[in-house]
Amino acid sequence: FFGSRSTVTERNPVFSTINADDIAQFKEILGEKYVIQDEERLLAANTDWMRKYKGSSKLLLQPRSTAEVSQILKYCNSRCLAVVPQGGNTGLVGGSVPVFDEVSGVLVCEAGCILENLVSFLDNQGFIMPLDLGAKGSCQIGGNVSTNAGGLRFVRYGSLHGNVLGRRVWADTFRDGSLELSRIPLETMAIVAHFVSVSKRTSSMSVHVGSLEAVLANGTVLDMLGTLRKDNTGYDLKHLFIGSEGSLGIVTKISILAPPKLSSVNLAFLACKDYVSCQNLLLEAKRKLGEILSAFEFLDGNSMDLANVLILGTNIYVHASREKLEAFLLRSMEGGLISDGVLAQDMNQALSFWRIREGVPEALMKAGAVYKYDLSLPVEKMYDLVEAMRIRLGPAAEVIGYGHLGDGNLHLNISLPEYNDNVLAQIEPFVYEWTSKHRGSISAEHGLGLMKANKIHYSRSPESMASVTKWNQLNREELPLGASEEVFMVEKKIILS
Ligand code: FAD
Ligand code: MLT
Ligand code: ZN
């Protein structure tokens, strides 16, 4: 492992070890080219974005169809081989890397559309991807859905639970004007993209991308597509897959509701003298800008320093329509909520503002080791934790706070030259206990991964944890989901079973 003791995970002895017969079987299913044993490529797949978790998988599989995913999983299930789905490998909680020391798991490299390609594709069609995040150039939509990623537009468009559709989108009404996604020149497109079609509904203002389908660990293809607008026959299963981080199966097809492009987009980069002013500004922005507010991000002075930007004070972004925004800014300046600021003059300037905000995680990575916490907290309490942590750690580490203020989501990051177990002991469990005491969530948008798999109790009651366990037991014993062993098959998620 690269990180400190927090990244060490024991392998579950239930799983078998991969052998030559297994590899031959995979080659038969996928063809030689898609069964990767090349050390360099394996190293990349075995290492997470933060270079904190390191796996030892000896095999990377690149299936190109749902049928291939199904065959692979069926085989792995019969041999009891561990599988880790991987999308763009940009997850921040060590969820996409197989971390087990000696024994190789099988890394099923579930691919898909790179988020940025979807964003620009939709933009060209006059629509918006309701999801946007700094990792858009690498992360894949399958990974986004599996982590229920939040990102920069959540304040307006909400969670993927609301945007991922569970019905067929290529019903007759959508056929007119439909476009095959495979026409977009995406060099990295793989399995999801082979199936996803982007349909443009000409008769109204919305577009739906693909649809949600998943393959369970025993190979069963779970078709959660439907043609009906309303369907209350039992559970809405797709929601279990959104945010389940690969623990229930591999997502192979997705449907996302994309709203029409806005006629104008404006961005202001503002400085407030303290955190209380930021809070008040958010309140005012919600009141006065209402539905035209599509992002409200926050960076503290330390984040800005780290991103090498010479703007002092506490900074926030507000993303809204120009006329209303100008009036709002004027009032907020007069009222003393804003001490300085700039309204982007054109798209290039707006993009350069966003690059500052989106560049913070990368700047942190470059600065050395980082302990990263992704918390939901009441907005009025949020920055107290950053300050409490600064007092607690003293000069031993740099404590920085940024995040999605509009959603009550703090990214608390502790940066130091290298991982240090003594510092970690000062941070944890303090950070989790503090969050729990204030009825927050220890995982706002990044998921649990390996990092927080055994920390669920800080945010979930014993009763709700017991009901997940119960559900898994029922799932194995009684439910006709073909779910007999799939919860076990995804090794890193064993905590849920
Ligand atoms: P991976 O990292 O490959 O996998 C993530 C998890 O999903 C793993 O548990 C993996 O096993 C599982 N998985 C992947 N694909 C599938 C599939 N098809 N079926 C089943 N399981 C699957 N996250 C946010 O929420 N908001 C942000 O604003 C944000 N910004 C980021 C900025 C940067 C610079 C970086 C590096 C990361 C950021 N993230 C953010 C975290 C990360 O990008 C998201 O979690 C993203 O959704 C992960 O997608 P991925 O394709 O890289 O998935
Ligand atoms: C962000 O908002 O920048 C991401 O969630 C990544 C991070 O928390 O560092
Ligand atoms: Zn974030």
XYZ file of C-alpha atoms and ligand atoms in Angstrom:
560
model
C 0.000 0.000 0.000
C 1.078 3.587 -0.618
C -0.884 5.399 2.038
C -0.802 4.981 5.793
C -2.391 2.252 7.880
C -5.831 3.464 6.897
C -5.343 1.959 3.434
C -4.590 -1.601 4.551
C -7.401 -4.070 3.960
C -7.412 -7.771 4.635
C -8.303 -10.052 1.784
C -11.366 -12.190 2.315
C -10.231 -15.840 2.243
C -13.530 -16.888 0.668
C -12.147 -16.014 -2.777
C -10.087 -18.284 -5.022
C -6.848 -17.445 -6.770
C -6.744 -16.931 -10.484
C -4.984 -19.619 -12.540
C -3.979 -20.352 -16.146
C -7.303 -22.067 -16.909
C -9.161 -18.966 -15.812
C -7.071 -16.783 -18.089
C -7.675 -19.141 -20.998
C -11.392 -18.969 -20.305
C -11.356 -15.159 -20.318
C -9.443 -15.134 -23.591
C -12.079 -17.369 -25.078
C -14.847 -15.018 -23.976
C -13.161 -11.720 -24.884
C -10.375 -12.480 -27.340
C -6.658 -12.114 -26.425
C -6.561 -8.381 -26.982
C -8.986 -7.617 -24.197
C -7.327 -9.745 -21.539
C -4.577 -7.505 -20.244
C -1.552 -8.798 -18.384
C 0.847 -6.044 -19.353
C 2.535 -4.808 -16.173
C 2.413 -1.127 -16.942
C -1.302 -1.163 -17.691
C -1.962 -3.300 -14.651
C -0.017 -0.879 -12.476
C -2.159 2.020 -13.679
C -5.361 0.083 -13.036
C -4.115 -1.101 -9.644
C -3.385 2.416 -8.433
C -6.058 4.923 -7.449
C -6.100 8.583 -8.485
C -4.683 9.743 -5.165
C -1.915 7.113 -5.284
C -3.036 6.065 -1.841
C -4.361 2.584 -2.484
C -2.529 -0.034 -4.456
C -3.907 -3.360 -5.577
C -2.206 -6.441 -6.910
C -4.571 -7.731 -9.562
C -2.825 -9.699 -12.240
C -5.534 -9.345 -14.798
C -7.503 -6.557 -16.400
C -10.486 -7.489 -18.528
C -12.083 -5.209 -21.060
C -15.489 -6.525 -22.003
C -17.249 -4.755 -24.850
C -20.803 -5.912 -24.425
C -23.338 -6.717 -21.753
C -23.158 -10.335 -22.873
C -19.400 -10.389 -22.279
C -19.801 -8.781 -18.855
C -22.411 -11.378 -18.082
C -20.236 -14.303 -19.198
C -17.255 -13.045 -17.239
C -19.226 -12.530 -14.051
C -20.939 -15.878 -14.386
C -17.572 -17.555 -14.732
C -16.015 -15.618 -11.829
C -18.988 -16.481 -9.674
C -18.639 -20.181 -10.438
C -14.930 -20.023 -9.551
C -15.450 -17.630 -6.648
C -13.017 -15.093 -8.090
C -13.155 -11.546 -6.751
C -14.120 -8.804 -9.182
C -13.596 -5.051 -8.975
C -15.484 -2.951 -11.543
C -13.543 0.055 -12.735
C -14.619 3.070 -14.745
C -12.281 6.061 -15.113
C -10.514 5.242 -11.831
C -10.953 8.777 -10.501
C -12.764 7.717 -7.328
C -11.393 9.352 -4.172
C -12.167 6.700 -1.601
C -10.224 3.740 -2.944
C -13.281 2.056 -4.375
C -12.026 1.121 -7.817
C -8.720 -0.544 -7.011
C -8.390 -4.165 -5.950
C -6.180 -3.882 -2.894
C -5.535 -7.388 -1.821
C -1.947 -8.243 -1.203
C -1.206 -11.680 -2.504
C -4.046 -13.005 -4.445
C -5.120 -11.653 -7.758
C -8.659 -10.585 -8.144
C -10.032 -10.192 -11.603
C -10.406 -6.592 -12.572
C -13.347 -6.293 -14.892
C -12.673 -2.983 -16.562
C -16.127 -1.789 -17.149
C -15.776 1.128 -19.474
C -18.206 3.652 -20.789
C -18.662 7.181 -21.915
C -16.241 9.688 -20.545
C -18.297 12.362 -18.845
C -16.673 15.224 -20.725
C -17.541 13.633 -24.050
C -21.153 13.417 -22.987
C -21.074 17.019 -21.787
C -19.801 18.274 -25.134
C -21.997 15.969 -27.130
C -25.084 17.257 -25.356
C -23.853 20.824 -25.557
C -23.649 20.518 -29.339
C -27.201 19.261 -29.323
C -28.391 22.158 -27.175
C -28.668 20.282 -23.913
C -26.897 20.108 -20.582
C -25.534 17.108 -18.803
C -27.023 17.503 -15.331
C -23.723 16.314 -13.890
C -20.371 18.064 -14.085
C -17.237 17.503 -12.055
C -13.525 18.210 -12.102
C -12.667 14.649 -13.114
C -14.885 14.864 -16.224
C -11.982 14.244 -18.597
C -11.397 10.760 -17.167
C -14.389 9.561 -15.169
C -17.029 7.491 -16.892
C -20.739 7.667 -16.636
C -20.942 4.093 -15.320
C -18.620 5.138 -12.501
C -20.605 8.340 -11.936
C -23.856 6.454 -11.557
C -22.242 3.787 -9.400
C -20.879 6.438 -7.028
C -23.941 8.685 -7.376
C -21.478 11.505 -8.017
C -22.664 14.970 -6.969
C -20.441 17.613 -8.506
C -20.807 21.219 -9.513
C -24.380 21.414 -10.799
C -26.105 19.570 -7.996
C -27.542 22.724 -6.473
C -29.726 23.102 -9.546
C -30.138 19.647 -11.067
C -29.977 17.468 -7.989
C -28.880 13.889 -7.546
C -28.526 11.196 -10.181
C -31.343 9.453 -8.341
C -33.527 12.083 -9.901
C -31.815 12.200 -13.285
C -31.219 8.578 -14.119
C -34.297 7.219 -15.755
C -35.615 3.751 -15.468
C -37.521 3.452 -18.697
C -36.698 2.884 -22.320
C -35.848 5.999 -24.223
C -36.025 4.620 -27.680
C -39.783 4.274 -27.576
C -41.531 5.605 -30.681
C -41.890 9.138 -29.422
C -38.127 9.482 -29.150
C -37.084 7.891 -32.410
C -37.262 10.970 -34.530
C -33.848 12.621 -34.533
C -32.105 9.913 -32.564
C -28.337 9.689 -32.880
C -26.054 6.765 -32.263
C -23.431 7.673 -29.731
C -20.946 5.534 -31.627
C -20.834 8.291 -34.215
C -19.043 10.523 -31.758
C -15.292 10.087 -32.121
C -14.562 8.794 -28.645
C -11.308 6.921 -28.678
C -11.784 5.602 -25.173
C -15.336 4.451 -25.556
C -15.892 0.929 -24.490
C -18.654 -1.212 -23.231
C -21.286 1.208 -22.073
C -20.846 3.314 -25.145
C -21.311 0.421 -27.480
C -24.828 0.109 -26.274
C -25.870 3.549 -25.391
C -27.732 5.544 -27.917
C -28.377 9.208 -27.437
C -31.907 10.020 -28.379
C -33.061 13.515 -28.954
C -36.696 14.098 -28.360
C -37.658 16.642 -30.960
C -41.138 17.242 -29.688
C -40.092 18.617 -26.322
C -37.170 20.144 -24.540
C -35.540 17.164 -22.916
C -33.100 14.476 -23.943
C -32.498 11.095 -22.420
C -29.184 9.324 -22.691
C -29.174 5.532 -22.781
C -30.866 3.575 -20.014
C -30.062 1.668 -16.840
C -29.161 -1.971 -17.070
C -26.921 -3.946 -14.759
C -25.301 -7.352 -14.717
C -25.350 -9.229 -11.430
C -22.357 -11.174 -10.243
C -23.809 -14.494 -11.330
C -24.167 -13.164 -14.882
C -27.852 -12.357 -14.773
C -28.638 -9.292 -16.833
C -31.029 -7.185 -14.828
C -33.128 -5.198 -17.246
C -34.503 -2.196 -15.432
C -35.562 -0.531 -18.611
C -39.180 0.123 -19.192
C -41.427 1.959 -21.575
C -43.861 3.264 -19.019
C -43.906 6.708 -17.529
C -45.624 5.502 -14.393
C -45.010 2.089 -12.953
C -45.527 1.329 -9.299
C -45.309 -2.422 -9.426
C -43.029 -2.983 -6.483
C -39.546 -1.682 -5.785
C -37.722 0.740 -8.049
C -34.596 -1.361 -8.297
C -32.465 1.049 -10.264
C -32.085 3.221 -7.183
C -30.248 0.423 -5.443
C -27.612 0.499 -8.157
C -27.186 4.272 -8.133
C -24.471 4.835 -5.549
C -23.934 1.158 -4.773
C -20.274 1.389 -5.901
C -20.286 -1.909 -7.748
C -21.430 -3.905 -4.731
C -24.576 -5.215 -6.404
C -23.413 -5.673 -9.962
C -21.967 -3.855 -12.947
C -23.945 -1.045 -14.495
C -23.877 -1.412 -18.276
C -26.516 0.967 -19.590
C -27.722 4.238 -18.264
C -30.474 6.694 -18.906
C -30.004 10.293 -17.882
C -32.398 13.150 -18.129
C -30.652 16.151 -19.677
C -32.278 19.561 -19.442
C -32.136 22.071 -22.284
C -29.137 24.376 -22.503
C -29.575 27.720 -20.797
C -29.790 30.762 -23.033
C -27.026 32.480 -21.070
C -24.595 31.442 -18.403
C -22.838 33.884 -16.114
C -20.274 33.339 -13.493
C -19.069 35.536 -10.673
C -15.974 34.911 -8.596
C -16.424 36.690 -5.289
C -14.534 37.352 -2.096
C -16.214 37.482 1.293
C -14.482 38.697 4.401
C -15.431 35.670 6.495
C -17.381 32.443 6.473
C -20.504 33.989 8.031
C -20.730 36.348 5.040
C -20.488 33.345 2.704
C -23.358 31.693 4.504
C -25.474 34.823 4.361
C -24.644 35.299 0.715
C -25.804 31.765 -0.005
C -29.060 32.430 1.778
C -29.577 35.623 -0.198
C -28.625 33.940 -3.471
C -31.160 31.196 -2.891
C -33.817 33.748 -2.019
C -33.126 36.240 -4.785
C -31.822 34.103 -7.630
C -33.966 31.074 -7.019
C -33.996 28.538 -9.804
C -31.474 30.377 -11.990
C -28.690 29.580 -9.546
C -26.911 26.520 -10.883
C -23.729 26.417 -8.819
C -22.551 27.912 -5.561
C -19.052 26.756 -4.756
C -16.709 27.758 -1.997
C -12.941 27.809 -1.441
C -11.177 29.120 1.628
C -8.025 31.222 1.512
C -5.786 28.191 2.050
C -7.343 26.438 -0.950
C -6.716 29.516 -3.039
C -3.105 29.727 -1.902
C -2.668 26.118 -2.786
C -4.130 26.653 -6.211
C -1.521 29.417 -6.574
C -4.002 32.176 -7.014
C -3.220 35.490 -5.446
C -6.662 36.406 -4.255
C -7.058 36.751 -0.546
C -10.019 36.044 1.638
C -12.796 33.568 1.286
C -13.988 33.021 -2.211
C -17.130 31.694 -3.694
C -18.530 31.122 -7.120
C -22.032 32.011 -8.092
C -23.367 30.788 -11.405
C -26.536 32.422 -12.640
C -28.189 34.623 -15.306
C -26.611 38.063 -15.940
C -29.212 40.694 -15.252
C -30.408 39.124 -12.051
C -26.863 38.349 -11.059
C -25.683 41.937 -11.540
C -28.529 43.279 -9.450
C -27.898 40.679 -6.804
C -24.169 41.435 -6.680
C -24.787 45.134 -6.385
C -27.125 44.649 -3.449
C -24.754 42.203 -1.777
C -21.823 44.608 -2.147
C -23.858 47.443 -0.684
C -24.962 45.215 2.163
C -21.339 44.265 2.924
C -21.723 40.568 2.148
C -19.171 40.694 -0.660
C -15.836 42.451 -0.233
C -14.543 41.995 -3.765
C -15.405 40.126 -6.917
C -15.390 39.807 -10.633
C -18.046 38.858 -13.129
C -16.687 36.764 -16.005
C -16.735 38.813 -19.210
C -16.766 35.887 -21.585
C -16.753 32.127 -21.701
C -12.961 31.911 -21.592
C -12.824 33.891 -18.400
C -15.606 31.799 -16.922
C -13.694 28.648 -17.799
C -10.543 30.025 -16.212
C -12.475 30.682 -12.988
C -13.771 27.156 -13.025
C -10.259 25.843 -13.579
C -9.193 27.424 -10.301
C -11.982 25.686 -8.429
C -11.617 22.383 -10.258
C -7.825 22.532 -9.926
C -7.804 22.347 -6.121
C -7.856 18.509 -5.827
C -4.977 18.270 -8.267
C -3.011 20.986 -6.475
C -3.491 19.021 -3.261
C -2.195 15.879 -4.878
C 0.880 17.709 -6.097
C 1.523 19.167 -2.639
C 2.162 15.704 -1.140
C 0.021 13.402 0.971
C -3.593 14.303 1.607
C -6.247 13.033 3.980
C -9.521 13.784 2.288
C -12.937 13.987 3.964
C -16.156 14.510 2.065
C -18.817 15.586 4.533
C -22.389 16.794 4.558
C -22.955 19.195 7.418
C -25.388 21.946 8.325
C -24.007 24.979 6.455
C -23.753 27.071 9.607
C -21.532 24.451 11.285
C -19.444 23.479 8.299
C -16.478 25.775 8.700
C -16.290 25.228 12.477
C -14.880 21.815 11.709
C -12.130 23.253 9.505
C -11.166 25.635 12.288
C -11.362 22.963 14.973
C -9.088 20.758 12.895
C -6.560 23.589 12.457
C -6.396 24.061 16.210
C -6.116 20.334 16.762
C -3.311 19.708 14.297
C -1.357 22.920 14.761
C 1.475 23.488 12.315
C 1.877 19.741 11.608
C -0.426 19.971 8.613
C -2.213 22.361 6.301
C -5.977 22.209 6.778
C -8.046 23.412 3.879
C -11.762 23.633 3.249
C -13.630 23.944 -0.020
C -16.669 22.377 -1.564
C -20.219 22.632 -2.706
C -21.552 25.178 -0.243
C -24.903 25.307 -2.004
C -25.385 21.626 -1.133
C -23.963 21.730 2.398
C -21.028 19.588 1.237
C -17.618 20.337 2.739
C -14.384 18.899 1.376
C -12.072 18.957 4.353
C -8.536 18.194 3.230
C -5.465 17.802 5.375
C -2.290 18.207 3.416
C 1.157 17.211 4.639
C 4.447 16.220 3.024
C 3.847 12.511 3.532
C 1.341 10.162 5.115
C 1.795 10.060 8.847
C -0.044 7.688 11.166
C 0.386 10.009 14.163
C -1.350 12.830 12.339
C -4.007 10.407 11.148
C -4.662 9.375 14.749
C -5.352 13.046 15.519
C -7.798 13.307 12.633
C -9.732 10.061 12.959
C -12.037 9.240 14.625
C -12.368 12.933 15.628
C -13.604 14.001 12.189
C -16.210 11.241 12.041
C -17.379 11.780 15.622
C -17.710 15.520 15.046
C -19.730 14.903 11.893
C -21.932 12.348 13.586
C -22.526 14.654 16.559
C -23.790 17.333 14.177
C -25.976 14.809 12.355
C -23.938 15.086 9.175
C -22.890 12.463 6.681
C -19.360 11.047 6.495
C -19.837 10.441 2.788
C -21.612 13.259 0.995
C -20.797 12.441 -2.629
C -17.635 10.352 -3.029
C -19.025 7.106 -1.689
C -17.594 4.753 0.920
C -14.978 2.787 -0.998
C -12.379 1.074 1.107
C -11.728 4.230 3.030
C -15.087 4.385 4.787
C -16.534 0.908 4.394
C -16.253 0.276 8.122
C -17.258 3.799 9.123
C -20.893 3.570 8.069
C -22.095 3.536 11.670
C -21.151 7.207 12.045
C -23.914 8.134 9.606
C -26.357 5.234 9.758
C -28.360 3.984 12.697
C -27.890 0.390 13.904
C -31.443 -0.280 12.680
C -30.763 0.846 9.124
C -27.482 -1.077 9.024
C -29.301 -4.159 10.309
C -31.904 -3.797 7.599
C -29.188 -3.763 4.890
C -27.776 -6.955 6.368
C -31.251 -8.433 6.485
C -31.883 -7.399 2.906
C -28.684 -9.063 1.792
C -29.585 -12.255 3.620
C -33.009 -12.305 2.043
C -31.425 -11.535 -1.267
C -29.209 -14.568 -1.041
C -31.872 -16.902 0.239
C -35.179 -15.905 -1.256
C -35.363 -13.145 -3.783
C -35.471 -14.214 -7.424
C -32.759 -11.754 -8.410
C -30.170 -14.332 -9.224
C -28.374 -12.648 -6.388
C -27.096 -15.746 -4.633
C -23.454 -14.752 -4.276
C -23.065 -11.398 -5.869
C -22.776 -9.489 -2.657
C -19.846 -11.694 -1.768
C -18.332 -11.444 -5.177
C -17.377 -7.845 -4.839
C -14.748 -8.235 -2.235
C -14.299 -4.683 -1.096
C -17.982 -4.373 -0.332
C -18.068 -7.328 2.004
C -18.946 -4.960 4.818
C -22.454 -4.742 3.453
C -23.042 -8.423 3.768
P -14.045 4.630 -10.678
O -13.131 5.472 -9.845
O -13.417 3.753 -11.681
O -14.959 3.742 -9.710
C -15.646 4.305 -8.614
C -16.502 3.217 -7.927
O -17.561 2.788 -8.788
C -15.741 1.967 -7.589
O -16.287 1.437 -6.407
C -15.983 1.034 -8.769
O -15.837 -0.328 -8.417
C -17.416 1.400 -9.137
N -17.751 1.315 -10.563
C -17.175 1.997 -11.584
N -17.828 1.744 -12.737
C -18.846 0.894 -12.429
C -19.899 0.269 -13.168
N -20.058 0.493 -14.454
N -20.767 -0.553 -12.535
C -20.638 -0.774 -11.206
N -19.673 -0.210 -10.453
C -18.789 0.616 -11.044
N -17.009 13.151 -7.165
C -18.136 13.845 -6.913
O -19.133 13.249 -6.493
N -18.208 15.200 -7.119
C -17.162 15.911 -7.588
O -17.245 17.120 -7.751
C -15.957 15.200 -7.878
N -14.889 15.848 -8.369
C -13.734 15.178 -8.587
C -12.630 15.873 -9.066
C -11.425 15.213 -9.280
C -10.245 15.980 -9.801
C -11.324 13.813 -9.027
C -10.060 13.058 -9.282
C -12.419 13.120 -8.564
C -13.626 13.787 -8.333
N -14.760 13.106 -7.851
C -15.918 13.792 -7.620
C -14.687 11.673 -7.554
C -14.884 10.769 -8.814
O -14.532 11.419 -9.980
C -16.312 10.316 -8.937
O -16.584 9.465 -7.848
C -16.637 9.567 -10.238
O -18.038 9.402 -10.298
C -15.965 8.219 -10.367
O -16.109 7.748 -11.706
P -15.054 6.735 -12.351
O -15.555 6.341 -13.685
O -13.686 7.306 -12.304
O -15.177 5.510 -11.352
C -14.408 18.461 -5.736
O -15.472 18.974 -5.398
O -13.456 19.140 -6.155
C -14.290 16.989 -5.699
O -15.279 16.349 -5.004
C -12.909 16.460 -5.437
C -12.399 16.675 -4.070
O -13.146 16.604 -3.113
O -11.209 16.911 -3.896
Zn -16.922 17.646 -4.651
